[in-house]
Coordinates of C-alpha atoms and ligand atoms in Angstrom, one line a residue:
G233 CA 17.8 -39.2 -19.2
G234 CA 17.6 -36.6 -21.8
L235 CA 14.1 -35.5 -21.0
R236 CA 14.7 -34.9 -17.4
S237 CA 17.8 -32.7 -17.9
K238 CA 16.0 -30.9 -20.7
S239 CA 13.1 -29.9 -18.5
S240 CA 15.4 -28.8 -15.6
V241 CA 17.4 -26.6 -18.0
S242 CA 14.2 -24.9 -19.3
L243 CA 13.0 -24.5 -15.7
F244 CA 16.3 -22.9 -14.8
N245 CA 16.1 -20.6 -17.8
R246 CA 12.6 -19.7 -16.9
A247 CA 13.6 -18.8 -13.4
M248 CA 16.5 -16.7 -14.7
A249 CA 14.3 -15.0 -17.3
D250 CA 11.7 -14.2 -14.6
D251 CA 14.4 -12.7 -12.4
I252 CA 15.8 -10.6 -15.2
A253 CA 12.3 -9.4 -16.2
R254 CA 11.5 -8.5 -12.6
R255 CA 14.7 -6.5 -12.4
L256 CA 14.0 -4.7 -15.6
D257 CA 10.5 -3.9 -14.4
M258 CA 11.9 -2.7 -11.1
E259 CA 14.5 -0.5 -12.9
H260 CA 11.8 1.0 -15.1
L261 CA 9.5 1.5 -12.1
L262 CA 12.2 3.1 -10.0
W263 CA 12.9 5.6 -12.8
Q264 CA 9.2 6.3 -13.1
G265 CA 8.9 6.6 -9.3
M266 CA 11.5 9.3 -9.3
Q267 CA 9.6 11.3 -12.0
N268 CA 6.3 10.7 -10.0
Q269 CA 7.8 11.5 -6.6
E270 CA 6.9 8.2 -5.1
F271 CA 9.8 8.3 -2.6
E272 CA 9.6 9.7 0.9
M273 CA 12.2 10.0 3.6
Y274 CA 11.4 8.6 7.0
F275 CA 13.3 9.5 10.2
Q276 CA 14.2 7.2 13.1
P277 CA 15.2 9.0 16.4
Q278 CA 18.4 8.4 18.1
I279 CA 18.5 8.8 21.9
D280 CA 21.4 10.1 24.0
M281 CA 22.0 7.3 26.5
Q282 CA 23.3 9.7 29.1
N283 CA 20.2 11.8 29.5
G284 CA 17.4 10.0 27.5
Q285 CA 16.9 13.0 25.2
I286 CA 16.6 12.8 21.5
C287 CA 20.0 13.8 20.0
G288 CA 19.5 12.9 16.3
A289 CA 18.0 10.7 13.7
E290 CA 18.8 8.4 10.8
A291 CA 17.2 9.3 7.5
L292 CA 15.8 6.2 5.8
I293 CA 14.2 6.1 2.3
R294 CA 10.7 4.6 1.6
W295 CA 9.2 3.8 -1.8
H296 CA 5.4 3.9 -2.2
S297 CA 5.3 2.4 -5.7
A298 CA 2.0 3.2 -7.6
T299 CA 2.4 -0.3 -9.2
L300 CA 4.0 -2.5 -6.6
G301 CA 2.9 -0.8 -3.3
P302 CA 5.5 -0.3 -0.6
V303 CA 8.9 -1.8 -1.5
S304 CA 11.6 -2.3 1.1
P305 CA 14.9 -0.4 0.6
A306 CA 16.6 -3.7 1.2
E307 CA 15.1 -4.8 -2.1
F308 CA 15.2 -1.7 -4.3
I309 CA 18.5 0.0 -3.1
P310 CA 20.6 -2.8 -4.6
I311 CA 18.8 -2.4 -7.9
A312 CA 19.2 1.4 -7.8
E313 CA 22.9 0.8 -7.1
E314 CA 23.4 -1.7 -10.0
T315 CA 21.7 0.7 -12.5
G316 CA 23.4 3.8 -11.2
L317 CA 20.0 5.4 -10.4
I318 CA 21.2 5.7 -6.8
I319 CA 23.4 8.7 -7.9
E320 CA 20.3 10.8 -8.7
L321 CA 18.3 9.4 -5.9
G322 CA 21.1 10.0 -3.5
K323 CA 21.2 13.7 -4.4
W324 CA 17.5 13.9 -3.5
I325 CA 18.0 11.9 -0.3
L326 CA 20.8 14.2 0.8
A327 CA 18.8 17.4 0.1
E328 CA 15.7 16.0 1.9
A329 CA 17.8 15.0 4.9
C330 CA 19.4 18.5 5.1
R331 CA 16.1 20.2 4.8
V332 CA 14.7 18.3 7.7
T333 CA 17.9 18.7 9.7
R334 CA 17.4 22.5 9.4
T335 CA 13.9 22.1 10.9
C336 CA 15.2 19.9 13.7
L337 CA 18.0 22.3 14.6
D338 CA 15.4 25.1 14.9
L339 CA 12.6 23.1 16.6
V340 CA 14.2 20.3 18.6
D341 CA 17.8 21.0 19.6
D342 CA 20.6 23.0 18.2
S343 CA 23.0 20.0 18.6
F344 CA 20.8 17.7 16.6
R345 CA 22.6 15.4 14.2
M346 CA 21.2 13.6 11.1
G347 CA 22.6 10.3 9.8
V348 CA 22.4 9.9 6.0
N349 CA 23.2 6.6 4.3
V350 CA 25.5 7.1 1.3
S351 CA 25.9 4.2 -1.0
P352 CA 29.4 3.1 -2.3
V353 CA 28.1 3.8 -5.8
Q354 CA 27.6 7.5 -5.0
F355 CA 31.4 7.5 -4.5
Q356 CA 31.8 6.9 -8.3
D357 CA 30.7 10.5 -8.6
R358 CA 33.7 12.6 -7.8
D359 CA 31.5 15.6 -7.3
L360 CA 30.1 14.0 -4.1
P361 CA 32.0 16.2 -1.6
R362 CA 31.0 19.4 -3.4
Q363 CA 27.4 18.1 -3.5
I364 CA 27.4 17.7 0.3
A365 CA 29.1 21.1 0.7
R366 CA 26.4 22.8 -1.4
C367 CA 23.6 21.1 0.6
I368 CA 25.1 22.2 3.9
E369 CA 25.3 25.8 2.5
Q370 CA 21.8 25.8 1.1
F371 CA 20.2 24.9 4.4
E372 CA 22.8 26.8 6.5
L373 CA 23.7 23.7 8.5
P374 CA 26.6 23.5 10.9
A375 CA 28.7 20.8 9.1
D376 CA 28.7 18.6 12.1
S377 CA 24.9 18.3 12.2
L378 CA 25.3 15.9 9.3
E379 CA 26.7 12.3 9.7
V380 CA 27.5 10.4 6.5
E381 CA 26.9 6.7 7.1
I382 CA 29.1 4.4 4.9
T383 CA 29.6 0.7 5.0
E384 CA 33.0 -1.0 4.5
G385 CA 32.1 -1.5 0.8
V386 CA 33.2 2.1 0.3
L387 CA 36.6 1.2 1.6
I388 CA 37.0 -2.2 0.0
D389 CA 36.1 -1.3 -3.7
P390 CA 39.4 -0.5 -5.4
S391 CA 37.5 1.2 -8.3
L392 CA 36.3 3.9 -5.9
D393 CA 38.5 6.9 -5.0
S394 CA 37.3 6.7 -1.4
H395 CA 40.7 7.3 0.0
E396 CA 40.5 10.7 -1.8
L397 CA 36.9 11.6 -1.4
L398 CA 36.4 10.6 2.3
P399 CA 39.1 13.0 3.6
K400 CA 37.4 15.7 1.4
I401 CA 34.1 15.0 3.0
K402 CA 35.6 14.9 6.4
A403 CA 37.4 18.3 5.8
L404 CA 34.0 19.9 5.4
G405 CA 33.4 19.1 9.1
V406 CA 30.8 16.5 8.3
H407 CA 30.8 13.5 10.6
L408 CA 31.7 10.1 9.2
S409 CA 30.1 7.0 10.6
L410 CA 31.0 3.3 9.9
D411 CA 27.7 1.5 9.5
D412 CA 27.0 -2.2 10.3
F413 CA 30.2 -2.4 12.2
G414 CA 31.3 -5.9 13.0
T415 CA 29.6 -7.7 10.1
G416 CA 32.1 -7.2 7.3
Y417 CA 35.4 -8.9 6.5
S418 CA 37.9 -6.7 8.2
S419 CA 36.2 -3.6 9.7
I420 CA 38.9 -3.1 12.3
S421 CA 41.7 -2.5 9.8
Y422 CA 39.7 0.4 8.3
L423 CA 39.8 2.2 11.6
Q424 CA 43.6 2.5 11.1
R425 CA 43.2 3.9 7.6
M426 CA 40.4 6.4 8.1
K427 CA 39.4 8.5 11.1
F428 CA 35.7 7.9 11.8
D429 CA 33.7 10.0 14.2
T430 CA 31.1 7.3 14.9
L431 CA 30.8 3.5 14.9
K432 CA 27.3 2.0 14.4
V433 CA 27.4 -1.4 15.9
D434 CA 25.3 -3.8 13.8
Q435 CA 21.9 -4.9 15.1
S436 CA 22.9 -8.6 15.1
F437 CA 25.1 -7.9 18.1
V438 CA 22.4 -6.0 19.9
R439 CA 19.9 -8.8 19.3
D440 CA 21.9 -11.4 21.2
I441 CA 23.3 -9.2 23.9
C442 CA 20.9 -10.3 26.7
T443 CA 21.1 -14.0 25.9
D444 CA 24.8 -14.6 24.9
S445 CA 27.7 -13.8 27.2
D446 CA 30.3 -13.9 24.4
T447 CA 28.3 -11.2 22.5
R448 CA 28.3 -9.1 25.7
V449 CA 32.1 -9.4 25.9
I450 CA 32.5 -8.4 22.2
V451 CA 30.2 -5.4 22.4
R452 CA 31.8 -4.2 25.6
S453 CA 35.2 -4.4 23.9
I454 CA 33.9 -2.6 20.8
V455 CA 32.7 0.3 23.0
A456 CA 35.9 0.4 25.0
M457 CA 38.0 0.4 21.7
A458 CA 35.8 3.2 20.2
K459 CA 36.2 5.3 23.3
R460 CA 40.0 5.0 23.3
L461 CA 39.9 6.0 19.6
S462 CA 37.7 9.0 20.4
M463 CA 34.8 7.7 18.5
S464 CA 31.2 7.8 19.5
V465 CA 29.1 4.6 19.5
I466 CA 25.6 4.1 18.2
M467 CA 23.7 0.9 19.0
E468 CA 21.1 0.0 16.4
G469 CA 18.2 -2.4 16.5
V470 CA 17.6 -1.8 20.2
E471 CA 14.1 -3.3 20.8
E472 CA 13.9 -4.0 24.5
Q473 CA 14.4 -2.1 27.8
A474 CA 16.9 -4.8 29.0
Q475 CA 19.1 -4.3 25.9
Y476 CA 19.0 -0.6 26.4
E477 CA 20.0 -0.8 30.1
L478 CA 22.8 -3.2 29.4
L479 CA 24.2 -1.1 26.5
R480 CA 24.0 2.0 28.7
S481 CA 26.0 0.2 31.4
F482 CA 28.7 -0.4 28.7
N483 CA 28.9 3.4 28.2
S484 CA 27.4 3.4 24.7
D485 CA 26.6 6.9 23.5
R486 CA 23.4 6.7 21.4
S487 CA 20.6 4.2 21.0
Q488 CA 18.4 3.7 17.9
G489 CA 15.7 1.1 17.6
Y490 CA 12.0 0.1 17.9
F491 CA 12.3 0.3 21.7
H492 CA 12.3 4.1 21.2
A493 CA 10.4 4.4 17.8
K494 CA 10.2 3.0 14.3
P495 CA 11.2 5.2 11.4
M496 CA 8.5 7.8 10.8
P497 CA 7.3 10.3 8.2
E498 CA 8.6 13.8 8.7
Q499 CA 5.6 15.3 10.5
D500 CA 5.2 12.4 12.9
F501 CA 8.9 12.5 13.6
L502 CA 8.9 16.2 14.4
E503 CA 5.9 15.7 16.7
F504 CA 7.7 12.8 18.5
A505 CA 10.9 14.8 18.8
R506 CA 9.2 17.9 20.2
T507 CA 7.2 15.8 22.7
I508 CA 10.2 13.9 24.0
A509 CA 12.4 17.1 24.1
A510 CA 9.7 18.9 26.2
E511 CA 9.4 16.0 28.8
Ligands
C2E896 P1 20.8 0.4 7.7 O1 21.5 1.6 7.2 O2 21.6 -0.6 8.5 O3 19.5 0.9 8.5 C1 18.9 0.3 9.6 C2 17.7 -0.6 9.3 O4 17.3 -1.2 10.6 C3 16.5 0.2 8.8 O5 15.9 -0.6 7.9 C4 15.7 0.4 10.1 O6 14.3 0.6 9.8 C5 15.9 -0.9 10.8 N1 15.7 -0.9 12.2 C6 15.8 0.2 13.0 N2 15.5 -0.2 14.3 C7 15.2 -1.5 14.3 C8 14.9 -2.5 15.3 O7 14.8 -2.1 16.5 N3 14.7 -3.8 14.9 C9 14.9 -4.1 13.6 N4 14.7 -5.4 13.3 N5 15.2 -3.3 12.6 C10 15.4 -2.0 13.0 P2 15.3 -0.1 6.5 O8 14.8 1.3 6.7 O9 14.4 -1.1 5.9 O10 16.6 0.0 5.6 C11 17.3 -1.1 5.2 C12 18.6 -0.8 4.6 O11 18.4 -0.1 3.3 C13 19.5 0.2 5.4 O12 20.2 -0.5 6.4 C14 20.4 0.8 4.3 O13 21.4 -0.1 4.0 C15 19.4 0.8 3.1 N6 18.9 2.2 3.1 C16 17.8 2.7 3.7 N7 17.6 4.0 3.4 C17 18.6 4.4 2.6 C18 19.0 5.6 2.0 O14 18.4 6.7 2.1 N8 20.1 5.6 1.2 C19 20.9 4.4 1.0 N9 22.0 4.5 0.2 N10 20.5 3.2 1.6 C20 19.4 3.2 2.4
CA897 CA1 22.6 3.2 8.2
CA898 CA1 23.2 -0.3 10.0
CA899 CA1 22.6 -2.5 6.9

């Protein structure tokens, strides 16, 4: 009847309105959070699987919202992307990551390498390669101490000039990493088009590696392929010793995950890095 469909329509509208209001709120709060410096970079160590030493880190953003409390990047990064705020935020992320990389090169290891996530939306800004160049210069970094992590979204989106910008970034000497490898639509074909230095194998593979023999075959093959293409392999989401040992037996290069450490604020990370480097 009419009544029933009427009420379900208004419920639907209410849900949509709530969703839109929340997003508008979030957009406003994000903008405010940038003015109020509510963002902080955390750092998660990466371990060289040959010698067990710390060899780098991934920079991961955190938002301590005065209004909402802690908000996960999985929730706010998509909104920062839709609204374009990620372009400004991304500049700050890059500068923070470079600043801490300088400290790590001095205090931890002069071959330290920092992974920085760069959103597809940041590729709308054709100044991105120059931005990266300026950051490297400002903090006097060897270009290869920086590893730009992109997802296949950068390569798929026809509106982005990634085929122009990626080689420019690569020409700086910065490393390029293909993130979440194996989860997209056609990751492998991108390896033909663009020379990546590093593959980051998605955590969904690592999660199943001890329990599923097909997953073991797939991961072993990914590592072998990467090696033949002269790429280095990072395993992410390593949570258990057994996963680590197995992945090491496959000749993976670097390991990142809760098994070693969670992402940490700068000071905790530096302390962690110095302790493990001194062992
Ligand atoms: P991602 O780039 O794939 O980052 C890896 C995520 O896995 C991080 O989540 C990290 O905390 C989490 N992780 C690390 N080790 C483990 C583990 O052993 N087990 C499990 N279950 N998870 C683990 P996080 O920090 O919540 O970030 C989520 C996503 O948000 C990132 O996925 C990335 O897509 C985006 N993101 C985070 N920081 C930034 C940033 O600075 N810039 C951009 N553009 N995106 C970011
Ligand atoms: Ca990443
Ligand atoms: Ca990833
Ligand atoms: Ca991801």
